[in-house]
mmCIF file of C-alpha atoms in Angstrom:
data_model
loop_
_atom_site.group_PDB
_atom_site.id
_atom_site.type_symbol
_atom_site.label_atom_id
_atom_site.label_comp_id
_atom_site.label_asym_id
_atom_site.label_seq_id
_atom_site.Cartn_x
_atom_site.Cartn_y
_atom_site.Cartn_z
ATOM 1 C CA UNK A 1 -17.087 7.700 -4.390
ATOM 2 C CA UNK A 2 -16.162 4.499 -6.526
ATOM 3 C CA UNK A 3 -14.140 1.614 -5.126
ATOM 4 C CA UNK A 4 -10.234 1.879 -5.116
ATOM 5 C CA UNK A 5 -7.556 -0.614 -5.348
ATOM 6 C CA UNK A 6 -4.203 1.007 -3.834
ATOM 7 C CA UNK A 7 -1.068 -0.107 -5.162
ATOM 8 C CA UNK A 8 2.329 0.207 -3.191
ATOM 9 C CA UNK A 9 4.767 0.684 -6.028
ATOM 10 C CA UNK A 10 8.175 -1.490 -4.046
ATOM 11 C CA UNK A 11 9.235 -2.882 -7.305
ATOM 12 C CA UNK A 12 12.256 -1.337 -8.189
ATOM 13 C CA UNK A 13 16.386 -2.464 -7.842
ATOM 14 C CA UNK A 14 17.131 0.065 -5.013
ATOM 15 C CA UNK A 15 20.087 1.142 -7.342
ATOM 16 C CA UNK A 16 20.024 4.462 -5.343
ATOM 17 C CA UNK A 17 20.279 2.387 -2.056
ATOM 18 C CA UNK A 18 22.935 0.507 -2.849
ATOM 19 C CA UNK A 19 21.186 -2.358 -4.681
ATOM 20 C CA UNK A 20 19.012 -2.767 -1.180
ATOM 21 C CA UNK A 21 15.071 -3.410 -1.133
ATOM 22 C CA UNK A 22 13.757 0.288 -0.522
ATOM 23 C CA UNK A 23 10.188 -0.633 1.047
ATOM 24 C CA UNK A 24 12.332 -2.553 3.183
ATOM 25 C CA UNK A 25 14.294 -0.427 4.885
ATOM 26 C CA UNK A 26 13.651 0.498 8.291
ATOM 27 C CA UNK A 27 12.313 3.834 9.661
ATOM 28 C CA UNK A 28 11.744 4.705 13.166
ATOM 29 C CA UNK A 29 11.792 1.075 13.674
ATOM 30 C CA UNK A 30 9.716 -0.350 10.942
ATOM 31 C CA UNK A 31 9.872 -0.649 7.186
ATOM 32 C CA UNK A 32 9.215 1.916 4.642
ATOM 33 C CA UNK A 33 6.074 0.217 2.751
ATOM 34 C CA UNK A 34 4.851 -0.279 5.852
ATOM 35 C CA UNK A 35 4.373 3.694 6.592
ATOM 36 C CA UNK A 36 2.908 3.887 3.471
ATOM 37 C CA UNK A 37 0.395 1.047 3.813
ATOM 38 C CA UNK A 38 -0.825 2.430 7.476
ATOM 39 C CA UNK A 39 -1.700 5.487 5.700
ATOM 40 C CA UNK A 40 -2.390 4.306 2.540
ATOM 41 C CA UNK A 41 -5.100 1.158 3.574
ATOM 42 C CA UNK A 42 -7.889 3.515 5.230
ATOM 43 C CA UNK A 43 -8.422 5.520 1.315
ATOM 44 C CA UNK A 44 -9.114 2.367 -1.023
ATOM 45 C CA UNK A 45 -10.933 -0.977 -0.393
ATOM 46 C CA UNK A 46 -7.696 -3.165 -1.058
ATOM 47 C CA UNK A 47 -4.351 -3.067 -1.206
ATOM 48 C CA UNK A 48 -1.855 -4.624 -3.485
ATOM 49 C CA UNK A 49 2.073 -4.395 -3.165
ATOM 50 C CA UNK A 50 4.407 -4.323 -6.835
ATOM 51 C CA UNK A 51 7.419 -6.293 -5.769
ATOM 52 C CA UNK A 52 10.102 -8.332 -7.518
ATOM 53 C CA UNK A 53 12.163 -9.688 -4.404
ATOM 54 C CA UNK A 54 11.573 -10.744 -1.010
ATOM 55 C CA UNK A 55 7.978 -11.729 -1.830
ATOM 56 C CA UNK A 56 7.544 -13.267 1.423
ATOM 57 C CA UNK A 57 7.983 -10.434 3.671
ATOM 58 C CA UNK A 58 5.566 -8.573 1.759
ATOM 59 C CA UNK A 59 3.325 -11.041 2.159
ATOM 60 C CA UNK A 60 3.265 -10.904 5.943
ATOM 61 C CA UNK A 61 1.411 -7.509 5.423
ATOM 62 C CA UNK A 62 -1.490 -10.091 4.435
ATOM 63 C CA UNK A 63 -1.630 -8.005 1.254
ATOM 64 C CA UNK A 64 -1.477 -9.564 -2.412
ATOM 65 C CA UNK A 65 1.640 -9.350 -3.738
ATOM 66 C CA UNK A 66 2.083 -8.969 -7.549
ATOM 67 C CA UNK A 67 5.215 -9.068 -9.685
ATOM 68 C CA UNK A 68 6.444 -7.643 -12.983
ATOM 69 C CA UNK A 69 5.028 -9.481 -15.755
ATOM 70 C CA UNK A 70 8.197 -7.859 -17.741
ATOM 71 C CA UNK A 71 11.546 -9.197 -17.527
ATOM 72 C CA UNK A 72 14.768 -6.648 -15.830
ATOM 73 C CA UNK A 73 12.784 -4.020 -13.541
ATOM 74 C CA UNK A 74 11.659 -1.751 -16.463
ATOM 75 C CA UNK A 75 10.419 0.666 -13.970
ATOM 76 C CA UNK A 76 7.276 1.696 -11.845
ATOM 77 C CA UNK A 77 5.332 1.730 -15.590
ATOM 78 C CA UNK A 78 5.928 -2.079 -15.078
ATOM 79 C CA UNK A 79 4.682 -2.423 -10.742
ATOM 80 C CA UNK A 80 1.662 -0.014 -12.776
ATOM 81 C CA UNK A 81 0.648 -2.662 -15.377
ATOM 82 C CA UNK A 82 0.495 -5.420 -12.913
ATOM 83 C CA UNK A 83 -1.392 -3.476 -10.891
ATOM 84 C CA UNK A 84 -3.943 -2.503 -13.164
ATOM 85 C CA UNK A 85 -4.491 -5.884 -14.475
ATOM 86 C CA UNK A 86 -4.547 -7.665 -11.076
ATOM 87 C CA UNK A 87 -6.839 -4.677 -9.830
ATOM 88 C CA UNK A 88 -10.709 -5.953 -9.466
ATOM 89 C CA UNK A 89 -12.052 -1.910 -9.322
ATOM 90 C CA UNK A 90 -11.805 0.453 -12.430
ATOM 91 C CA UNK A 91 -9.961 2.681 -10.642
ATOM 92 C CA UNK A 92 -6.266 2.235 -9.206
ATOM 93 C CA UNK A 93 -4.387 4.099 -6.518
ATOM 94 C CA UNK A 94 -0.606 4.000 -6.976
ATOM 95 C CA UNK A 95 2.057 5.083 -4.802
ATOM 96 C CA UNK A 96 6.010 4.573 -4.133
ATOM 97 C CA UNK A 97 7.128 2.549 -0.867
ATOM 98 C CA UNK A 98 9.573 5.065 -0.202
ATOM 99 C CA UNK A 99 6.670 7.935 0.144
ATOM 100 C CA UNK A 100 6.179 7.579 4.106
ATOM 101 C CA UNK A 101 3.849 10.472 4.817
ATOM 102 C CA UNK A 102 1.087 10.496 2.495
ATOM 103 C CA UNK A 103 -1.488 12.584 3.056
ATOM 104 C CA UNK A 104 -4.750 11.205 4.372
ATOM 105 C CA UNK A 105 -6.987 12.079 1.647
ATOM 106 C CA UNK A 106 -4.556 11.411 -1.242
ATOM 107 C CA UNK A 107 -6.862 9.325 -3.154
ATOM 108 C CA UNK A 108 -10.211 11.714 -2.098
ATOM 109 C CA UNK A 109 -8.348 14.471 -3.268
ATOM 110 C CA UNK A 110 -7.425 13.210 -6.987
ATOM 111 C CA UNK A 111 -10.698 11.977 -7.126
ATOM 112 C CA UNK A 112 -12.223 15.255 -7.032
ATOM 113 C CA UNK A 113 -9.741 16.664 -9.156
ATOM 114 C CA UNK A 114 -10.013 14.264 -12.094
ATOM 115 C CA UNK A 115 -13.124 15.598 -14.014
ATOM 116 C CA UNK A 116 -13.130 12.957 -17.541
ATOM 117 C CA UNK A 117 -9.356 12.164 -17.145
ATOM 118 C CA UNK A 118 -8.658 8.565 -17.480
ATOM 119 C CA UNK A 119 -5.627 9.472 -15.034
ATOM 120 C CA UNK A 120 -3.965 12.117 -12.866
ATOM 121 C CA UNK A 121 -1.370 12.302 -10.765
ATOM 122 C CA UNK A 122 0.475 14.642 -7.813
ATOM 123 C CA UNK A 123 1.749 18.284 -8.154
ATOM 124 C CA UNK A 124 3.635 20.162 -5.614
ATOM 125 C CA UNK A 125 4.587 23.405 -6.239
ATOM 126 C CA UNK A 126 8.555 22.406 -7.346
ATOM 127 C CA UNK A 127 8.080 19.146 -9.729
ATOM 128 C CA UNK A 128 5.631 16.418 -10.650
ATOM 129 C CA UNK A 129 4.864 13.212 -8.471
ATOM 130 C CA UNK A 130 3.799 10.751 -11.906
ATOM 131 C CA UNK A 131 4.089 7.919 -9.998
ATOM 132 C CA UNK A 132 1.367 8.954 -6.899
ATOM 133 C CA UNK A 133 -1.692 8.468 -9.465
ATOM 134 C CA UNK A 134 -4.988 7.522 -9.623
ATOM 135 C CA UNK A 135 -5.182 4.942 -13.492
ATOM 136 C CA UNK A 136 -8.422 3.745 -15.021
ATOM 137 C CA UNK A 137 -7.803 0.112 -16.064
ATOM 138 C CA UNK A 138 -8.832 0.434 -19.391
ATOM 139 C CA UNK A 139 -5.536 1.944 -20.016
ATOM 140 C CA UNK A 140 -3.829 -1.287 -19.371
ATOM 141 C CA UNK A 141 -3.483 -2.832 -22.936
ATOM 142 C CA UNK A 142 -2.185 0.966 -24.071
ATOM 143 C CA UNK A 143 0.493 0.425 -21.290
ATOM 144 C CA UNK A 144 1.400 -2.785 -22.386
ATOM 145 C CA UNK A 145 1.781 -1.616 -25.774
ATOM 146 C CA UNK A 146 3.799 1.024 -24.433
ATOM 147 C CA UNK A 147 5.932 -0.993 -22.263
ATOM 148 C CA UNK A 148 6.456 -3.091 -25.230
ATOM 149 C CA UNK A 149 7.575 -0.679 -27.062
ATOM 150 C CA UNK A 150 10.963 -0.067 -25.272
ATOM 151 C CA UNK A 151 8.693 3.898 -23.890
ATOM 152 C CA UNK A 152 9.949 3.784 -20.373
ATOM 153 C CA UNK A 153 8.608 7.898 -19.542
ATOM 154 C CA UNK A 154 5.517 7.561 -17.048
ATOM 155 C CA UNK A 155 4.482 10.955 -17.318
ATOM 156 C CA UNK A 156 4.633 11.230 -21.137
ATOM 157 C CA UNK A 157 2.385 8.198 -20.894
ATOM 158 C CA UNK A 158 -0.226 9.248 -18.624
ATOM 159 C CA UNK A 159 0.197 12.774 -20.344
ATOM 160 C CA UNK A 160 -0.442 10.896 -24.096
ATOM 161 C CA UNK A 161 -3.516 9.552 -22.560
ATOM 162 C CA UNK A 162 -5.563 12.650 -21.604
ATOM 163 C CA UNK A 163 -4.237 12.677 -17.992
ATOM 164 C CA UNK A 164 -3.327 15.804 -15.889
ATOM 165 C CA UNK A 165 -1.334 17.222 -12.549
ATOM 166 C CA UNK A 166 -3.790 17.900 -9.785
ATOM 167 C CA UNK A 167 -1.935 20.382 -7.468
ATOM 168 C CA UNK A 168 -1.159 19.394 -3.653
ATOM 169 C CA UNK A 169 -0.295 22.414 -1.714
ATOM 170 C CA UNK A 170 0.982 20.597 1.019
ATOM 171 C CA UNK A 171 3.050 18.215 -1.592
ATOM 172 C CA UNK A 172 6.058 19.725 -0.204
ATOM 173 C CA UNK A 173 5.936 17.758 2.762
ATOM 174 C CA UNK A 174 3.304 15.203 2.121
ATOM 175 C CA UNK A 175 5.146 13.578 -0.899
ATOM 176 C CA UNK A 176 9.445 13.816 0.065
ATOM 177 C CA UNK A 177 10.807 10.838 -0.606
ATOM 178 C CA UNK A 178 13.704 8.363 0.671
ATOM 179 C CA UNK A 179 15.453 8.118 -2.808
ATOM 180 C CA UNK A 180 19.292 7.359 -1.543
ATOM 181 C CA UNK A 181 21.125 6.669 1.732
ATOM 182 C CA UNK A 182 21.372 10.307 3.282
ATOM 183 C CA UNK A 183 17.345 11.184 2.483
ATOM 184 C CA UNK A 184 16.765 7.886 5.139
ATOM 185 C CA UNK A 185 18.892 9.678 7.485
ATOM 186 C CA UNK A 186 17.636 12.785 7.360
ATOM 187 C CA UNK A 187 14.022 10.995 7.602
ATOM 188 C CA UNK A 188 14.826 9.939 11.056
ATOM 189 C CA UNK A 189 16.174 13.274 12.288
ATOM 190 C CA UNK A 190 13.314 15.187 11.456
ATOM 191 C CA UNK A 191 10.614 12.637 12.495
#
């Protein structure tokens, strides 16, 4: 295998949570990113959080933290540029804060999966998971462009640029996320 950079994608407005920081919300006594980067750290060599707020207590995770380079949260295309430009490996993990059980082999598995493809992402069986991928960086100045362009649609994007789903059967589980108030809830019931 190549050398990964992982990117936690903990960017976003929380508009869904009320406006709140959603890699900083606590489950079972800890913050979301935090889940993430335990499992997350152990499948690429380093790992960089996308956030726009509360930079410091990002940084306690001794991780780099990288912001937007675009203005008024244009979305996790925007957490994927910086990424890929601060990223010093070809090849760049990405994955939402609010994605707490993460398979250990996420990154092994797509891979395997991603014969030519300059990018693929996650498949369960219900929906597409665009924004757990694994990006080349040479599609960064395309992704600029993009951005640039007003195109806000990840998987249009990564579909434009020869990418492809690589199926997860255990996605179901694997990949829920904590998208609103009640899903955090029901997060700490279960677990």
């Amino acid at each position: 295998m190549t050398a990964f950079t992982g990117v936690i994608l903990a960017g976003g407005q929380g508009s869904r949570m009320g406006g709140q920081d959603k890699g900083l919300l606590m489950l079972q006594g800890e913050p979301l990113y935090q889940h993430v980067l335990r499992r997350y750290r152990p499948q690429v060599d380093i790992v960089l959080i996308s956030a726009n707020r509360n930079i410091d207590r990002y940084q306690a995770s001794g991780c780099q933290v990288v912001t937007d380079s675009m203005p008024d949260y244009p979305g996790p295309l925007a957490g994927m540029l910086s990424g890929l430009r601060h990223s010093k490996t070809a090849w760049v993990a990405f994955c939402p804060c609010d994605t707490p059980w993460l398979p250990s082999d996420l990154v092994a598995r797509l891979w395997q999966e991603r014969g030519d493809a300059p990018a693929v992402w996650v498949k369960s069986s219900q929906r597409d998971h665009p924004a757990l991928a694994l990006v080349n960086c040479a599609l960064a100045d395309d992704l600029e462009a993009w951005l640039l362009r007003g195109e806000r649609r990840l998987m249009q994007f990564l579909r434009e640029h020869d990418g492809h789903a690589v199926a997860f059967s255990d996605a179901e589980s694997a990949f829920r996320n904590i998208n609103t108030p009640d899903d955090l809830v029901n997060e700490e019931t279960l677990s």
